[in-house]
Short mmCIF file of C-alpha atoms and ligand atoms in Angstrom, two decimals:
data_model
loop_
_atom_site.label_atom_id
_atom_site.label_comp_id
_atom_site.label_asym_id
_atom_site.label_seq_id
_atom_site.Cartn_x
_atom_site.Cartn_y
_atom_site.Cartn_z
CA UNK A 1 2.11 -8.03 -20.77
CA UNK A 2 4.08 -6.31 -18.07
CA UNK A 3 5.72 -10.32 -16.26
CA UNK A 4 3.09 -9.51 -13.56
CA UNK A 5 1.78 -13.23 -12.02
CA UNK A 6 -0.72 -12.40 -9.39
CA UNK A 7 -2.36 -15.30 -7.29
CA UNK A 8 -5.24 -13.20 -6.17
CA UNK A 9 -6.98 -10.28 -6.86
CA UNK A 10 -6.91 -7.73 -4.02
CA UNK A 11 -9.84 -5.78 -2.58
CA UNK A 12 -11.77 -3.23 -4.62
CA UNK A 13 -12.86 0.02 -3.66
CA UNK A 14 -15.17 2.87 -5.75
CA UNK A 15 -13.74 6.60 -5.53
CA UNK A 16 -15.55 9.03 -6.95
CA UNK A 17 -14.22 12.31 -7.52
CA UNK A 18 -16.00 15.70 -7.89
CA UNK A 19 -14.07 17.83 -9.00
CA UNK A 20 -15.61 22.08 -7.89
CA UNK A 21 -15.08 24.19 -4.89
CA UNK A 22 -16.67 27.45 -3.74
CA UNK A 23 -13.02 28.79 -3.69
CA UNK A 24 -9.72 27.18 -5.11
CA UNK A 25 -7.53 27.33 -1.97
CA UNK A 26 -4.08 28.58 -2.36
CA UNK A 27 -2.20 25.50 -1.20
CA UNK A 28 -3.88 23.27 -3.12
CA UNK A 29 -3.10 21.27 -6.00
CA UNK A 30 -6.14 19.10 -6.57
CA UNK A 31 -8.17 18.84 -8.91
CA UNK A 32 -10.62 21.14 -7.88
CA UNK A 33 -12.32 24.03 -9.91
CA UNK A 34 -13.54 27.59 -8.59
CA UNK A 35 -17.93 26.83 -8.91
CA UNK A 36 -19.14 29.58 -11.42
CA UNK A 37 -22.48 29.84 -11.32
CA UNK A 38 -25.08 26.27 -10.32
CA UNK A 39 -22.79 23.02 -10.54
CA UNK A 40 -23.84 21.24 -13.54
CA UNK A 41 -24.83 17.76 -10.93
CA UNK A 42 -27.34 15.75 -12.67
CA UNK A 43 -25.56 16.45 -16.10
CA UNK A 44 -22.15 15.12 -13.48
CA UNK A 45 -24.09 12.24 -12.03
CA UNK A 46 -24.80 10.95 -15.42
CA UNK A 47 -21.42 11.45 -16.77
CA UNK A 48 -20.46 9.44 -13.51
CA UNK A 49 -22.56 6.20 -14.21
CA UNK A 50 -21.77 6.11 -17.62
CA UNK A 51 -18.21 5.73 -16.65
CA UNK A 52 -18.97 3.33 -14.09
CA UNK A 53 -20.98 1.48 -17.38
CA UNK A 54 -17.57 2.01 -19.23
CA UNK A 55 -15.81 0.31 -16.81
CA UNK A 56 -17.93 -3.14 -15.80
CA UNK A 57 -15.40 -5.32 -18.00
CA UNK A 58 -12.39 -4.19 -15.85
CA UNK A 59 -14.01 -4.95 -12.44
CA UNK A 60 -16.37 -7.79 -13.33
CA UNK A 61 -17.58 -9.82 -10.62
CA UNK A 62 -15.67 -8.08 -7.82
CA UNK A 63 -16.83 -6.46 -5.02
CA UNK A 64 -16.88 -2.96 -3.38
CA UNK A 65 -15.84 -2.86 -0.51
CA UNK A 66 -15.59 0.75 0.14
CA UNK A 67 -16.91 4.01 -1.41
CA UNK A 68 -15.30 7.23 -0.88
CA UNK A 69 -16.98 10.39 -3.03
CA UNK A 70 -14.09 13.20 -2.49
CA UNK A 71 -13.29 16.42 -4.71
CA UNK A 72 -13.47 19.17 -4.37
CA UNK A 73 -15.95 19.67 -2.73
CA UNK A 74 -18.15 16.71 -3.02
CA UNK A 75 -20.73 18.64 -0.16
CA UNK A 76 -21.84 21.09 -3.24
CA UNK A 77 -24.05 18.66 -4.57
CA UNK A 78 -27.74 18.16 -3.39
CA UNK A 79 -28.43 15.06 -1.17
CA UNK A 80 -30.59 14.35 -4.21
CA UNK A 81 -27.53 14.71 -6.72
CA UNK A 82 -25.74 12.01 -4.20
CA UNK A 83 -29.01 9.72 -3.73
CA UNK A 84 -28.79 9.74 -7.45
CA UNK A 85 -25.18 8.39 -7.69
CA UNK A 86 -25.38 6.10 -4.95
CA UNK A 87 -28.62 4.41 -6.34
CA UNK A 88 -26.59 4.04 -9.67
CA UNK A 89 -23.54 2.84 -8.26
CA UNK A 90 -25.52 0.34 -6.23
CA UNK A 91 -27.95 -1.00 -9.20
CA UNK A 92 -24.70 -1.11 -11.50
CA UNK A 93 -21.90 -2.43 -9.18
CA UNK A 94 -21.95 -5.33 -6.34
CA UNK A 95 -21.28 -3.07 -3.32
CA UNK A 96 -20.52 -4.90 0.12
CA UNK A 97 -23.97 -4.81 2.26
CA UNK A 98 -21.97 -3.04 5.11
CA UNK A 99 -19.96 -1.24 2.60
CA UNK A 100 -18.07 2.00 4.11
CA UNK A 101 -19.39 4.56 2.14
CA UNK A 102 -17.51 8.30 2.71
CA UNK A 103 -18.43 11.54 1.75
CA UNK A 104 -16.33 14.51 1.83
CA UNK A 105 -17.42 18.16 3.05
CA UNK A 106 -16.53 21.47 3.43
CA UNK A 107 -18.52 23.72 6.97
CA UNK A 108 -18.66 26.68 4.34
CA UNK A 109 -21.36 24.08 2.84
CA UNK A 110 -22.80 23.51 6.14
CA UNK A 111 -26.52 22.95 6.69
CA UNK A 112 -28.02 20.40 8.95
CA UNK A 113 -30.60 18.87 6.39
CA UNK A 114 -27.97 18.77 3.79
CA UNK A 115 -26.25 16.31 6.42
CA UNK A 116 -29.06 14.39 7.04
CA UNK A 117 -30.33 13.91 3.29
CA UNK A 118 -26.40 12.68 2.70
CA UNK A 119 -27.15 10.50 5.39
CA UNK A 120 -30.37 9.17 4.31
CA UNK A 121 -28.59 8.74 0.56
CA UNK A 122 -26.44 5.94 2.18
CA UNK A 123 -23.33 8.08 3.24
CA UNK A 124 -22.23 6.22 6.87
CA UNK A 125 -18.82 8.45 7.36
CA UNK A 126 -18.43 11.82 7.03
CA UNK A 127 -15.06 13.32 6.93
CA UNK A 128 -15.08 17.62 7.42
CA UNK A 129 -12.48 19.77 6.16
CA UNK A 130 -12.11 21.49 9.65
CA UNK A 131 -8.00 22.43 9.07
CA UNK A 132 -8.13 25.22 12.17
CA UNK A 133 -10.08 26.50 14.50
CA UNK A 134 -8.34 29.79 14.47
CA UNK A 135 -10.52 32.04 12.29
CA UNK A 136 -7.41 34.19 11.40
CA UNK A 137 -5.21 30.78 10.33
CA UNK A 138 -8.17 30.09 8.54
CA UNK A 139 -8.27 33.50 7.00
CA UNK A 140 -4.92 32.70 6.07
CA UNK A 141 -5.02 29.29 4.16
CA UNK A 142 -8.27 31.18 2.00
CA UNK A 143 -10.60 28.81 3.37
CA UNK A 144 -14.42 29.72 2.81
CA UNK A 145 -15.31 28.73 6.17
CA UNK A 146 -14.81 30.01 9.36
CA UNK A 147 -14.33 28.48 13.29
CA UNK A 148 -17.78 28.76 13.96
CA UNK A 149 -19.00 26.94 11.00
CA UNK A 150 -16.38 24.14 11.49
CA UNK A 151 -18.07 23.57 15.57
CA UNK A 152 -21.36 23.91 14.59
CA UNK A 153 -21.13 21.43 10.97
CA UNK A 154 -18.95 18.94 13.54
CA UNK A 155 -21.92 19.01 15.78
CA UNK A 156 -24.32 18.52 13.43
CA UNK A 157 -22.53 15.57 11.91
CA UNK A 158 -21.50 13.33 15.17
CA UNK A 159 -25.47 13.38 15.26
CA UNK A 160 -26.02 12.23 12.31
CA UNK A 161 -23.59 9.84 11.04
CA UNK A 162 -21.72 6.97 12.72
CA UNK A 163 -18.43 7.96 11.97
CA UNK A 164 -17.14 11.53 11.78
CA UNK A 165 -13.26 12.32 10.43
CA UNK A 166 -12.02 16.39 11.06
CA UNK A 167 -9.36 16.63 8.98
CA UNK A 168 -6.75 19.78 10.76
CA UNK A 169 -3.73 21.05 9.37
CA UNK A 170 0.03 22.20 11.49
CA UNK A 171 2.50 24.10 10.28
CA UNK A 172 0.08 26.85 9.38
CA UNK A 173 1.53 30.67 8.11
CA UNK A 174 2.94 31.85 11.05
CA UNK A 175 1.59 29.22 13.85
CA UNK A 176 3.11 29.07 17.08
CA UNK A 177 3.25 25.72 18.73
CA UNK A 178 0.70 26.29 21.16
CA UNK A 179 -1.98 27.20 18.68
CA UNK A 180 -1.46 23.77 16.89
CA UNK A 181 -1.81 22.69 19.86
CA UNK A 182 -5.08 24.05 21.12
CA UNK A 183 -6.79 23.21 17.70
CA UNK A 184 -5.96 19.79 18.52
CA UNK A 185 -7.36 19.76 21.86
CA UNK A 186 -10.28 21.71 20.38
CA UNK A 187 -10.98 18.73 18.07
CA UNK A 188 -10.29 16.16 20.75
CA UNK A 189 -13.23 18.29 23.16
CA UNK A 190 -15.78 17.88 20.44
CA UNK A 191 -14.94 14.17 20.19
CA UNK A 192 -15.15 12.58 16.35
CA UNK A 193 -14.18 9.42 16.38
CA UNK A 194 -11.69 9.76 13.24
CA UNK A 195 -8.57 12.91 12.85
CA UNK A 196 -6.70 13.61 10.10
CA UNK A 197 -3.39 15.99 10.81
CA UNK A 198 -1.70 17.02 8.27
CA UNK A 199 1.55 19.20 7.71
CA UNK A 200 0.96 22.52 5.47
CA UNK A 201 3.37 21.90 2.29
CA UNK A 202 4.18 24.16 -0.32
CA UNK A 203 3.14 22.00 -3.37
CA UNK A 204 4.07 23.30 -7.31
CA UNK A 205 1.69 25.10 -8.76
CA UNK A 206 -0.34 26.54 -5.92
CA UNK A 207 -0.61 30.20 -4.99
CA UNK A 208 1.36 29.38 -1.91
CA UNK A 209 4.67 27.82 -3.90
CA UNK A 210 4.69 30.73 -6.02
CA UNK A 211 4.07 33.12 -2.97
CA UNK A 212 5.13 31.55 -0.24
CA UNK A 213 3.53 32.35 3.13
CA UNK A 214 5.91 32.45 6.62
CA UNK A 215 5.80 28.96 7.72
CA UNK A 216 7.51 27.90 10.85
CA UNK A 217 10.77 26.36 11.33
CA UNK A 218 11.57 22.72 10.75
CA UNK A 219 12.24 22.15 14.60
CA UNK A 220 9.03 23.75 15.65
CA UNK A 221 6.76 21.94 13.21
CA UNK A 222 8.83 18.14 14.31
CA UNK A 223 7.65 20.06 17.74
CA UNK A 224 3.95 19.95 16.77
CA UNK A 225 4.01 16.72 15.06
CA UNK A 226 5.63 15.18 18.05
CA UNK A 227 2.99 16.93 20.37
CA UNK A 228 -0.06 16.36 18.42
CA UNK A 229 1.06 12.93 18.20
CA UNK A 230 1.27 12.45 22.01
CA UNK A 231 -2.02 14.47 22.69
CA UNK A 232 -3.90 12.04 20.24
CA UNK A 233 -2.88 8.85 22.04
CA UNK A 234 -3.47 10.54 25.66
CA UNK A 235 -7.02 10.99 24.31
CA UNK A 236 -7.46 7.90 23.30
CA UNK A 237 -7.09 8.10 19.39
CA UNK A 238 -4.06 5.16 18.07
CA UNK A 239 -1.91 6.78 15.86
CA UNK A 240 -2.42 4.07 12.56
CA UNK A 241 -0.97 5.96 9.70
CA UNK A 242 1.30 9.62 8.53
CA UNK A 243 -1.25 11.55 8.72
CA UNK A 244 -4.49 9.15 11.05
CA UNK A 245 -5.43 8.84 14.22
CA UNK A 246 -8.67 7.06 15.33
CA UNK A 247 -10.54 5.68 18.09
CA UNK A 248 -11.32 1.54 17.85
CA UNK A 249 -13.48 0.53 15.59
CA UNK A 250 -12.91 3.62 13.31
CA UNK A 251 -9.95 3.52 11.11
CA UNK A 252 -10.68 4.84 7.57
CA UNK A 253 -11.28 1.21 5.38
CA UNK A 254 -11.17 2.77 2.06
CA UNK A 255 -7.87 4.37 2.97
CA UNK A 256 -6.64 1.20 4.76
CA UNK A 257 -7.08 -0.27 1.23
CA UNK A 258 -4.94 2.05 -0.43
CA UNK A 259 -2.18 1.79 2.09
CA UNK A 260 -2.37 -2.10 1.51
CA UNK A 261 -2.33 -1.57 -2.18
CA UNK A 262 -5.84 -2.68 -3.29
CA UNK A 263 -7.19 -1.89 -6.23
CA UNK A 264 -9.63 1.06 -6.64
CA UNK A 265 -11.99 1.92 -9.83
CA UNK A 266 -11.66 5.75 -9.94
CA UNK A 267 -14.42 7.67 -11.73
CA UNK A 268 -14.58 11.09 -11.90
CA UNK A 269 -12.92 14.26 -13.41
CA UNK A 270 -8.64 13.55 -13.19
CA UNK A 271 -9.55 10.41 -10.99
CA UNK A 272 -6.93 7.79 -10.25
CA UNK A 273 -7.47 4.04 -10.63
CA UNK A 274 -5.59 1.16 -9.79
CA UNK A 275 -6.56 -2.21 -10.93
CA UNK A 276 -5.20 -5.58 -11.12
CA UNK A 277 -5.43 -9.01 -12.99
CA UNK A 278 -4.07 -11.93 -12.74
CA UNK A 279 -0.80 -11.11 -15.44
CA UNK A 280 -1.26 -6.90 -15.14
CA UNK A 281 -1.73 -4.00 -12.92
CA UNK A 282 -3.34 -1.07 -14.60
CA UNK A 283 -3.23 2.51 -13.57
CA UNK A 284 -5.79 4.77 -15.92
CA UNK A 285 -6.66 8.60 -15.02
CA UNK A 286 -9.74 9.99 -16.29
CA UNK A 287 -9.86 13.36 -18.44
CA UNK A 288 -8.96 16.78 -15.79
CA UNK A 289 -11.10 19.18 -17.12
CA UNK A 290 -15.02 18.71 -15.98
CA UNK A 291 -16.74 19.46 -19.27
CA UNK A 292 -14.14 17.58 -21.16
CA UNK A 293 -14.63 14.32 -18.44
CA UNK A 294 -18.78 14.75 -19.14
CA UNK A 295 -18.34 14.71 -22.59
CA UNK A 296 -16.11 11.96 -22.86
CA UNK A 297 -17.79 9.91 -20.42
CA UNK A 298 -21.28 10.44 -21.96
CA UNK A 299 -19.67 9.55 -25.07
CA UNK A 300 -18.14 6.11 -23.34
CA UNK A 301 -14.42 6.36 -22.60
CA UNK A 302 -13.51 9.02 -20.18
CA UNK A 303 -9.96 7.90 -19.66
CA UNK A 304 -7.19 10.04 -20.50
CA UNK A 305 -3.73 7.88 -19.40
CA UNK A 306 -3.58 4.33 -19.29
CA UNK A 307 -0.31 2.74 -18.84
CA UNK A 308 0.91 -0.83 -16.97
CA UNK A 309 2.63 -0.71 -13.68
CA UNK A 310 5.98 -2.34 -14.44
CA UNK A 311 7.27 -5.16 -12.28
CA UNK A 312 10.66 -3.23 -11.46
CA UNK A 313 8.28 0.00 -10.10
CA UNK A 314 6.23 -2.66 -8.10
CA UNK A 315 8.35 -2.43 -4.97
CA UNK A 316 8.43 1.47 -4.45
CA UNK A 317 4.66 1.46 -5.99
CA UNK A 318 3.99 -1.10 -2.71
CA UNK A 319 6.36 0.36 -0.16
CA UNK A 320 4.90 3.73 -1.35
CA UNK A 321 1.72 2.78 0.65
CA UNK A 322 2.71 0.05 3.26
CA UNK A 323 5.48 2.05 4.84
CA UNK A 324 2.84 5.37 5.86
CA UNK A 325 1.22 2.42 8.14
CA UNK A 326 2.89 2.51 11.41
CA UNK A 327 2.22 -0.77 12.48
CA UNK A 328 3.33 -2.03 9.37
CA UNK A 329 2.12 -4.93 7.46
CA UNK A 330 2.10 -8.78 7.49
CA UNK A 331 5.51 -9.56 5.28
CA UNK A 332 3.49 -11.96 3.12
CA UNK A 333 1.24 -8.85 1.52
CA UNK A 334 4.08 -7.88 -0.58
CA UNK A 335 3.84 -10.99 -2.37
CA UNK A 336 0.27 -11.51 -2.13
CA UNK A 337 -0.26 -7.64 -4.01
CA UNK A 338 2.77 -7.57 -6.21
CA UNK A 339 3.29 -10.92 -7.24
CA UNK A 340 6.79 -11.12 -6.48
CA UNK A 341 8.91 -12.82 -3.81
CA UNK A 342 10.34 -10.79 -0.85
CA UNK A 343 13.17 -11.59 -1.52
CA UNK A 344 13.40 -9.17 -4.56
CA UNK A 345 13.87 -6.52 -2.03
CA UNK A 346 15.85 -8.61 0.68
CA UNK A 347 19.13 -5.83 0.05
CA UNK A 348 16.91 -2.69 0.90
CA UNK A 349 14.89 -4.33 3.54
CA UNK A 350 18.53 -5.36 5.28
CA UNK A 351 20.00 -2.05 4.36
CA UNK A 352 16.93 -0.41 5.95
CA UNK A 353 16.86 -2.45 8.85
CA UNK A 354 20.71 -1.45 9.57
CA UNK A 355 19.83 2.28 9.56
CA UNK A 356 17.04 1.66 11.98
CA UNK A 357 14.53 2.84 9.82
CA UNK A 358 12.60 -0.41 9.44
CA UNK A 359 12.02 -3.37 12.02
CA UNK A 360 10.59 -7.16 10.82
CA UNK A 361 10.42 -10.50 11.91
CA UNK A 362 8.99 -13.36 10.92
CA UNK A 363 5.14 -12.06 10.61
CA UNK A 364 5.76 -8.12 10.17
CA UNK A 365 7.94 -5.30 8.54
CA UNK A 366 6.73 -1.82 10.04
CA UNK A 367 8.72 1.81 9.81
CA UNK A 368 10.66 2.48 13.16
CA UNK A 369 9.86 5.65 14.60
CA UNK A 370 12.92 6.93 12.46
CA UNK A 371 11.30 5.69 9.43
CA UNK A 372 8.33 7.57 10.38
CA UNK A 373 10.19 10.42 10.60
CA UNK A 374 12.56 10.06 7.76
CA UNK A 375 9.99 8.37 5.39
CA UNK A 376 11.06 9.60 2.08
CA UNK A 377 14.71 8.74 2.75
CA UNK A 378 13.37 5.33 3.79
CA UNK A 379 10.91 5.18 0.62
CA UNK A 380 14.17 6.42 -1.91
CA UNK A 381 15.56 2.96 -1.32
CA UNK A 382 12.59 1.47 -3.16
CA UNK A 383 12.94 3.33 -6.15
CA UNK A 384 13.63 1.19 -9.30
CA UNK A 385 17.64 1.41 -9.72
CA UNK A 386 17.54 2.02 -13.36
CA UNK A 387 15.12 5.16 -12.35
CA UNK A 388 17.36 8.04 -11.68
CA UNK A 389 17.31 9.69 -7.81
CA UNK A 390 14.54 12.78 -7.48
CA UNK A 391 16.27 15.96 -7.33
CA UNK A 392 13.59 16.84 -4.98
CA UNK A 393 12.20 15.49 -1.36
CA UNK A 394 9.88 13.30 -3.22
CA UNK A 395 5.99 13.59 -2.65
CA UNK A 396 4.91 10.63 -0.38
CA UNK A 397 1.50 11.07 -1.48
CA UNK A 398 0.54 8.32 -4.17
CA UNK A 399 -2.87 9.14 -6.23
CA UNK A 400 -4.49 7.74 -3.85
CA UNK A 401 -3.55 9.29 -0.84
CA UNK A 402 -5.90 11.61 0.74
CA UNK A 403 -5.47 14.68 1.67
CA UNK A 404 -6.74 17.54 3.67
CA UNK A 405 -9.72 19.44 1.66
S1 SF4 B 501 -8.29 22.27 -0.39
FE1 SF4 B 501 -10.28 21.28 -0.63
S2 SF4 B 501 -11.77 23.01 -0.53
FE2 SF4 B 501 -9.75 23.91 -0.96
S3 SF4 B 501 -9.64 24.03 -3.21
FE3 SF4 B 501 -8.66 22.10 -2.61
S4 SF4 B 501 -10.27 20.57 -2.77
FE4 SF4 B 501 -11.27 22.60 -2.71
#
């Protein structure tokens, strides 16, 4: 066993990943495969549930207490497809009665009834992969959709769902500060209650690391994030996380969970998992390739990597999350999810506090404004000593972190 001693078990969500696109995008570096010809969904939705059979003795008698069905483009399946999965998930798993349950879409899938059967199939927040309203930025990241689509599939779904996320993107090929700015106040005019902004990066193996676009300069994207930043909180929207901004009341749960390092059962082609037990916490991926991941789940083990967290990786694995959450987090979480004293990290905490990139008392440890800024400086200092430093700015995101699709 790995010397983990947990004293509870922390919150469980469900993701569920599916894993095609119309169009592989050129900055991304998801798992997500170019559609050729029908998606193969009910063949999928089986695959799914026999995974989630697979799986029962890892997660038995736990809740969920979130679902979040991302991709890809998770929008490409019927509303019958996702009835399907959700009655499966629902018959096989315990789910929460009020149970957050998120879908994922793309306006270049965009039709009304398609909303409303997602609806009707359970799905109570919809998050759209807006990125700009600038049809030519749009042009430019290779997105499907255009500006039009994006209005009309937000106004469809703040009719139909109780929560609606637009995720945008800054820092766009060659974006002046003003036009970050009006697709903020664009997205602020059409009023969902959730908005994800995230900053264009050039990740390996994409189209746009190996050809990459004209971004803008380091001072005028801090410019945008600092803008966008103070636009969202005139409008109302509290600034929770990196990349999050929400009205009350709508905060992203099965995010919030990864941030405070819960555990989530990840199904799906090249899904993450995270999952802990009393002496162990487990992280398993499932098999990349789609046809591989059906035939392995049909046949009863989908997973590909399976491999226990270590108790010296804990702290960065922790801080990893807790430190993207701007108001920080109660000090006694570290404990409560890792199992080990805060005082294991009292020497960075102190060193971080110094450099003003943390602040704590008693109750609380949260990122100063600094540390917001200067996160993967701040998260460096949680890296395992015996692990040597990243030769590169190292990428914040952990598998769970979502990201703008
Ligand atoms: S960014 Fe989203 S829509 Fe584009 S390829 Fe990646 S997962 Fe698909």
């Amino acid at each position: 066993m790995s010397g983990v001693a947990l004293r509870e078990l922390p919150p469980l969500s469900l993701y569920v990943h599916i894993p095609w696109c119309l169009r592989k995008c050129p900055y991304c570096d998801f798992n997500s495969h170019e559609k050729r010809g029908d998606v193969p969904e009910a063949q999928y939705v089986d695959a799914l549930l026999a995974d989630v059979e697979a799986s029962f003795t890892k997660v038995y008698g736990r809740r969920i207490h979130t679902v979040f069905i991302g991709g890809g483009t998770p929008s490409l399946f019927s509303p019958e497809a996702i009835d399907r999965l959700l009655v499966g998930i629902r018959t096989r798993l315990p789910l929460e009665p009020e149970a957050e349950i998120t879908m994922e879409a793309n306006p270049g899938t965009f039709e009304a009834a398609r909303f409303r059967g997602f609806r009707e199939a359970g799905v109570n927040r919809l998050s759209i992969g807006v990125q700009s309203f600038d049809d030519a930025k749009l042009a430019a990241l290779g997105r499907v959709h255009g500006a039009d689509e994006a209005r009309r599939a937000l106004a469809a779904a703040l009719e139909i769902f109780p929560t609606v996320n637009a995720d945008l993107m800054y820092g766009l090929p060659q974006q002046a500060l003003e036009e970050a700015l009006a697709d903020i106040e664009e997205a602020i005019a059409i009023g969902p209650a959730h908005i994800s902004a995230y900053h264009l990066t050039l990740e390996p193996d994409t189209n746009f690391h190996r050809f990459p676009p004209e971004l803008p300069e380091d001072e005028v994207s801090a410019d945008m994030q600092e803008r966008i930043e103070e636009r969202l909180a005139a409008a109302g929207y509290t600034h929770y996380e990196t990349s999050a901004f929400a009205r009350p009341g709508h905060r992203a749960r099965h995010n919030l969970n990864y941030w405070t390092f819960g555990d989530y059962l990840g199904i799906g082609a090249g899904a993450h998992g995270k999952l802990s037990f009393r002496d162990h916490i487990l992280r398993e991926t499932r098999e990349r390739k789609p046809e591989t991941y059906m035939r392995s789940a049909l046949a009863g083990n989908a997973i590909d990597e399976l491999r226990d967290v270590t108790v010296d990786e804990l702290p960065f694995e922790f801080m990893l999350n807790a430190l993207r959450l701007v108001e920080g987090f109660p000090a006694e979480l570290f404990e409560k999810r890792t199992g080990l004293p805060l005082h294991t990290i009292a020497r960075e905490l102190e060193a971080a506090e110094s450099d003003g990139l943390i602040e704590r008392d008693l109750a609380s440890i949260r990122p100063t404004l600094k540390g917001q800024r200067f996160l993967n400086e701040l998260l460096e200092r949680f890296l395992p000593a015996a692990r040597p430093k990243p030769r590169r700015v190292i990428n914040i995101s952990s598998p769970g972190t979502p990201h703008p699709s």
